[in-house]
């Protein structure tokens, strides 16, 4: 509901972490968000780790949000 929306200041907004790696609930594929419109599937655990990320960096998002990003090249 719109009544549940909170307005935050720029200072408060800067305290939120920037999310770069995501996955949808119940799906194994992890994606790297390139920008505000595209995602790159990561092909393997080795490729994921070679990017310098840790498993705890993955943020789970809902499928609708994930599908709002267009797929681009796979990271191998």
CSV table of N, CA and C in Angstrom, one decimal:
chain,number,residue,atom,x,y,z
A,1,UNK,N,0.8,-1.2,0.0
A,1,UNK,CA,0.0,0.0,0.0
A,1,UNK,C,0.9,1.2,0.0
A,2,UNK,N,0.4,2.3,-0.6
A,2,UNK,CA,1.1,3.5,-0.6
A,2,UNK,C,1.4,4.1,0.8
A,3,UNK,N,0.5,3.8,1.7
A,3,UNK,CA,0.7,4.2,3.1
A,3,UNK,C,2.0,3.6,3.7
A,4,UNK,N,2.5,2.5,3.2
A,4,UNK,CA,3.6,1.8,3.7
A,4,UNK,C,4.9,2.3,3.1
A,5,UNK,N,4.9,3.2,2.2
A,5,UNK,CA,6.1,3.8,1.5
A,5,UNK,C,6.7,4.8,2.5
A,6,UNK,N,8.0,4.7,2.7
A,6,UNK,CA,8.8,5.6,3.5
A,6,UNK,C,9.6,6.5,2.6
A,7,UNK,N,9.7,7.7,2.9
A,7,UNK,CA,10.6,8.7,2.2
A,7,UNK,C,11.9,8.8,3.0
A,8,UNK,N,13.0,8.6,2.3
A,8,UNK,CA,14.3,8.7,3.0
A,8,UNK,C,15.1,9.9,2.4
A,9,UNK,N,16.0,10.4,3.2
A,9,UNK,CA,16.8,11.5,2.8
A,9,UNK,C,18.0,10.9,1.9
A,10,UNK,N,18.7,11.8,1.2
A,10,UNK,CA,19.9,11.3,0.5
A,10,UNK,C,20.9,10.7,1.4
A,11,UNK,N,21.1,11.3,2.6
A,11,UNK,CA,22.0,10.7,3.5
A,11,UNK,C,21.6,9.3,3.9
A,12,UNK,N,20.4,9.1,4.2
A,12,UNK,CA,19.9,7.7,4.6
A,12,UNK,C,20.1,6.8,3.4
A,13,UNK,N,19.8,7.3,2.2
A,13,UNK,CA,19.9,6.4,1.0
A,13,UNK,C,21.3,5.9,0.8
A,14,UNK,N,22.3,6.7,1.1
A,14,UNK,CA,23.7,6.4,0.9
A,14,UNK,C,24.1,5.3,1.9
A,15,UNK,N,23.3,5.0,2.9
A,15,UNK,CA,23.6,4.0,3.9
A,15,UNK,C,23.2,2.6,3.4
A,16,UNK,N,22.4,2.5,2.3
A,16,UNK,CA,21.9,1.3,1.8
A,16,UNK,C,23.0,0.7,0.9
A,17,UNK,N,23.3,-0.6,1.0
A,17,UNK,CA,24.3,-1.2,0.2
A,17,UNK,C,23.9,-1.3,-1.3
A,18,UNK,N,24.9,-1.2,-2.2
A,18,UNK,CA,24.7,-1.4,-3.6
A,18,UNK,C,24.7,-2.9,-3.9
A,19,UNK,N,23.6,-3.3,-4.5
A,19,UNK,CA,23.5,-4.8,-4.8
A,19,UNK,C,24.0,-5.0,-6.2
A,20,UNK,N,25.0,-5.9,-6.4
A,20,UNK,CA,25.5,-6.2,-7.7
A,20,UNK,C,25.2,-7.7,-8.1
A,21,UNK,N,25.1,-8.6,-7.2
A,21,UNK,CA,24.8,-10.0,-7.5
A,21,UNK,C,23.5,-10.4,-6.9
A,22,UNK,N,22.6,-11.0,-7.8
A,22,UNK,CA,21.3,-11.3,-7.3
A,22,UNK,C,20.8,-12.7,-7.9
A,23,UNK,N,19.8,-13.3,-7.2
A,23,UNK,CA,19.1,-14.5,-7.7
A,23,UNK,C,17.7,-14.4,-7.3
A,24,UNK,N,16.9,-15.2,-8.0
A,24,UNK,CA,15.5,-15.3,-7.6
A,24,UNK,C,15.3,-16.4,-6.6
A,25,UNK,N,14.3,-16.4,-5.8
A,25,UNK,CA,14.0,-17.4,-4.9
A,25,UNK,C,13.7,-18.7,-5.6
A,26,UNK,N,14.3,-19.8,-5.2
A,26,UNK,CA,14.1,-21.1,-5.8
A,26,UNK,C,14.8,-21.3,-7.1
A,27,UNK,N,15.6,-20.4,-7.5
A,27,UNK,CA,16.4,-20.5,-8.8
A,27,UNK,C,17.8,-20.5,-8.5
A,28,UNK,N,18.6,-21.4,-9.1
A,28,UNK,CA,20.0,-21.4,-8.8
A,28,UNK,C,20.9,-20.4,-9.5
A,29,UNK,N,20.4,-19.9,-10.7
A,29,UNK,CA,21.2,-19.0,-11.5
A,29,UNK,C,21.5,-17.7,-10.7
A,30,UNK,N,22.7,-17.3,-10.7
A,30,UNK,CA,23.1,-16.0,-10.1
A,30,UNK,C,23.4,-15.0,-11.2
A,31,UNK,N,23.0,-13.8,-11.0
A,31,UNK,CA,23.2,-12.8,-12.1
A,31,UNK,C,24.1,-11.6,-11.5
A,32,UNK,N,24.9,-11.0,-12.4
A,32,UNK,CA,25.6,-9.8,-12.1
A,32,UNK,C,24.8,-8.7,-12.7
A,33,UNK,N,24.4,-7.7,-11.9
A,33,UNK,CA,23.7,-6.5,-12.5
A,33,UNK,C,24.7,-5.6,-13.1
A,34,UNK,N,24.6,-5.3,-14.4
A,34,UNK,CA,25.6,-4.4,-15.0
A,34,UNK,C,25.3,-3.0,-14.8
A,35,UNK,N,24.0,-2.7,-14.9
A,35,UNK,CA,23.5,-1.3,-14.7
A,35,UNK,C,22.1,-1.4,-14.2
A,36,UNK,N,21.3,-0.3,-14.5
A,36,UNK,CA,20.0,-0.3,-14.0
A,36,UNK,C,19.0,-1.1,-14.9
A,37,UNK,N,19.5,-1.7,-16.0
A,37,UNK,CA,18.6,-2.3,-17.0
A,37,UNK,C,19.0,-3.7,-17.4
A,38,UNK,N,20.2,-4.2,-17.1
A,38,UNK,CA,20.7,-5.5,-17.6
A,38,UNK,C,21.3,-6.4,-16.6
A,39,UNK,N,21.2,-7.7,-16.8
A,39,UNK,CA,21.8,-8.7,-15.9
A,39,UNK,C,22.6,-9.7,-16.8
A,40,UNK,N,23.7,-10.2,-16.2
A,40,UNK,CA,24.5,-11.2,-16.9
A,40,UNK,C,24.5,-12.5,-16.0
A,41,UNK,N,24.0,-13.6,-16.6
A,41,UNK,CA,24.1,-14.8,-15.8
A,41,UNK,C,25.5,-15.3,-15.6
A,42,UNK,N,25.8,-15.8,-14.4
A,42,UNK,CA,27.1,-16.3,-14.1
A,42,UNK,C,27.1,-17.8,-14.3
A,43,UNK,N,27.9,-18.3,-15.2
A,43,UNK,CA,27.8,-19.7,-15.6
A,43,UNK,C,28.2,-20.8,-14.5
A,44,UNK,N,29.1,-20.4,-13.6
A,44,UNK,CA,29.6,-21.4,-12.7
A,44,UNK,C,30.1,-20.8,-11.4
A,45,UNK,N,30.3,-21.6,-10.4
A,45,UNK,CA,30.8,-21.2,-9.1
A,45,UNK,C,32.2,-20.6,-9.3
A,46,UNK,N,33.0,-21.2,-10.1
A,46,UNK,CA,34.3,-20.7,-10.4
A,46,UNK,C,34.3,-19.3,-11.0
A,47,UNK,N,33.4,-19.1,-12.0
A,47,UNK,CA,33.3,-17.8,-12.6
A,47,UNK,C,32.9,-16.7,-11.5
A,48,UNK,N,31.9,-17.1,-10.7
A,48,UNK,CA,31.4,-16.2,-9.6
A,48,UNK,C,32.6,-15.8,-8.7
A,49,UNK,N,33.3,-16.8,-8.2
A,49,UNK,CA,34.4,-16.6,-7.3
A,49,UNK,C,35.6,-15.8,-7.9
A,50,UNK,N,35.8,-16.0,-9.2
A,50,UNK,CA,36.9,-15.3,-9.9
A,50,UNK,C,36.6,-13.8,-10.1
A,51,UNK,N,35.3,-13.4,-9.9
A,51,UNK,CA,34.9,-12.0,-10.0
A,51,UNK,C,35.2,-11.3,-8.6
A,52,UNK,N,35.6,-12.1,-7.6
A,52,UNK,CA,35.9,-11.6,-6.3
A,52,UNK,C,34.7,-11.5,-5.3
A,53,UNK,N,33.6,-12.1,-5.7
A,53,UNK,CA,32.4,-12.0,-4.8
A,53,UNK,C,32.5,-13.2,-3.9
A,54,UNK,N,31.7,-13.1,-2.8
A,54,UNK,CA,31.5,-14.1,-1.8
A,54,UNK,C,30.0,-14.5,-1.9
A,55,UNK,N,29.7,-15.7,-1.4
A,55,UNK,CA,28.4,-16.2,-1.4
A,55,UNK,C,27.4,-15.3,-0.6
A,56,UNK,N,27.9,-14.7,0.4
A,56,UNK,CA,27.1,-13.8,1.2
A,56,UNK,C,26.8,-12.5,0.5
A,57,UNK,N,27.4,-12.3,-0.7
A,57,UNK,CA,27.1,-11.1,-1.4
A,57,UNK,C,25.8,-11.2,-2.2
A,58,UNK,N,25.3,-12.4,-2.4
A,58,UNK,CA,24.1,-12.6,-3.3
A,58,UNK,C,22.9,-12.2,-2.5
A,59,UNK,N,22.1,-11.4,-3.2
A,59,UNK,CA,20.8,-10.9,-2.6
A,59,UNK,C,19.7,-11.5,-3.4
A,60,UNK,N,18.8,-12.1,-2.6
A,60,UNK,CA,17.6,-12.8,-3.3
A,60,UNK,C,16.5,-11.7,-3.5
A,61,UNK,N,16.1,-11.7,-4.8
A,61,UNK,CA,15.0,-10.7,-5.2
A,61,UNK,C,13.8,-11.5,-5.7
A,62,UNK,N,12.7,-10.9,-5.9
A,62,UNK,CA,11.6,-11.6,-6.4
A,62,UNK,C,11.7,-11.8,-7.9
A,63,UNK,N,11.0,-12.8,-8.5
A,63,UNK,CA,11.1,-13.1,-9.9
A,63,UNK,C,10.7,-11.9,-10.8
A,64,UNK,N,9.6,-11.2,-10.4
A,64,UNK,CA,9.2,-10.1,-11.2
A,64,UNK,C,10.2,-9.0,-11.3
A,65,UNK,N,10.9,-8.7,-10.2
A,65,UNK,CA,12.0,-7.7,-10.3
A,65,UNK,C,13.1,-8.2,-11.2
A,66,UNK,N,13.5,-9.5,-11.0
A,66,UNK,CA,14.6,-10.1,-11.8
A,66,UNK,C,14.3,-10.0,-13.3
A,67,UNK,N,13.1,-10.3,-13.6
A,67,UNK,CA,12.7,-10.3,-15.0
A,67,UNK,C,12.6,-8.9,-15.6
A,68,UNK,N,12.6,-7.9,-14.8
A,68,UNK,CA,12.6,-6.6,-15.4
A,68,UNK,C,13.9,-6.2,-16.0
A,69,UNK,N,15.0,-6.9,-15.7
A,69,UNK,CA,16.3,-6.7,-16.3
A,69,UNK,C,16.4,-7.5,-17.5
A,70,UNK,N,17.1,-7.0,-18.6
A,70,UNK,CA,17.3,-7.8,-19.8
A,70,UNK,C,18.5,-8.6,-19.6
A,71,UNK,N,18.5,-9.8,-20.2
A,71,UNK,CA,19.7,-10.7,-20.2
A,71,UNK,C,20.7,-10.2,-21.2
A,72,UNK,N,22.0,-10.3,-20.8
A,72,UNK,CA,23.1,-10.0,-21.7
A,72,UNK,C,24.0,-11.2,-21.7
A,73,UNK,N,25.2,-11.0,-22.1
A,73,UNK,CA,26.2,-12.1,-22.2
A,73,UNK,C,26.5,-12.9,-20.9
A,74,UNK,N,26.7,-14.2,-21.0
A,74,UNK,CA,27.0,-15.0,-19.9
A,74,UNK,C,28.4,-14.8,-19.5
A,75,UNK,N,28.6,-14.8,-18.2
A,75,UNK,CA,30.0,-14.7,-17.6
A,75,UNK,C,30.4,-16.2,-17.4
A,76,UNK,N,31.5,-16.5,-18.1
A,76,UNK,CA,32.0,-17.9,-18.0
A,76,UNK,C,33.3,-17.9,-17.2
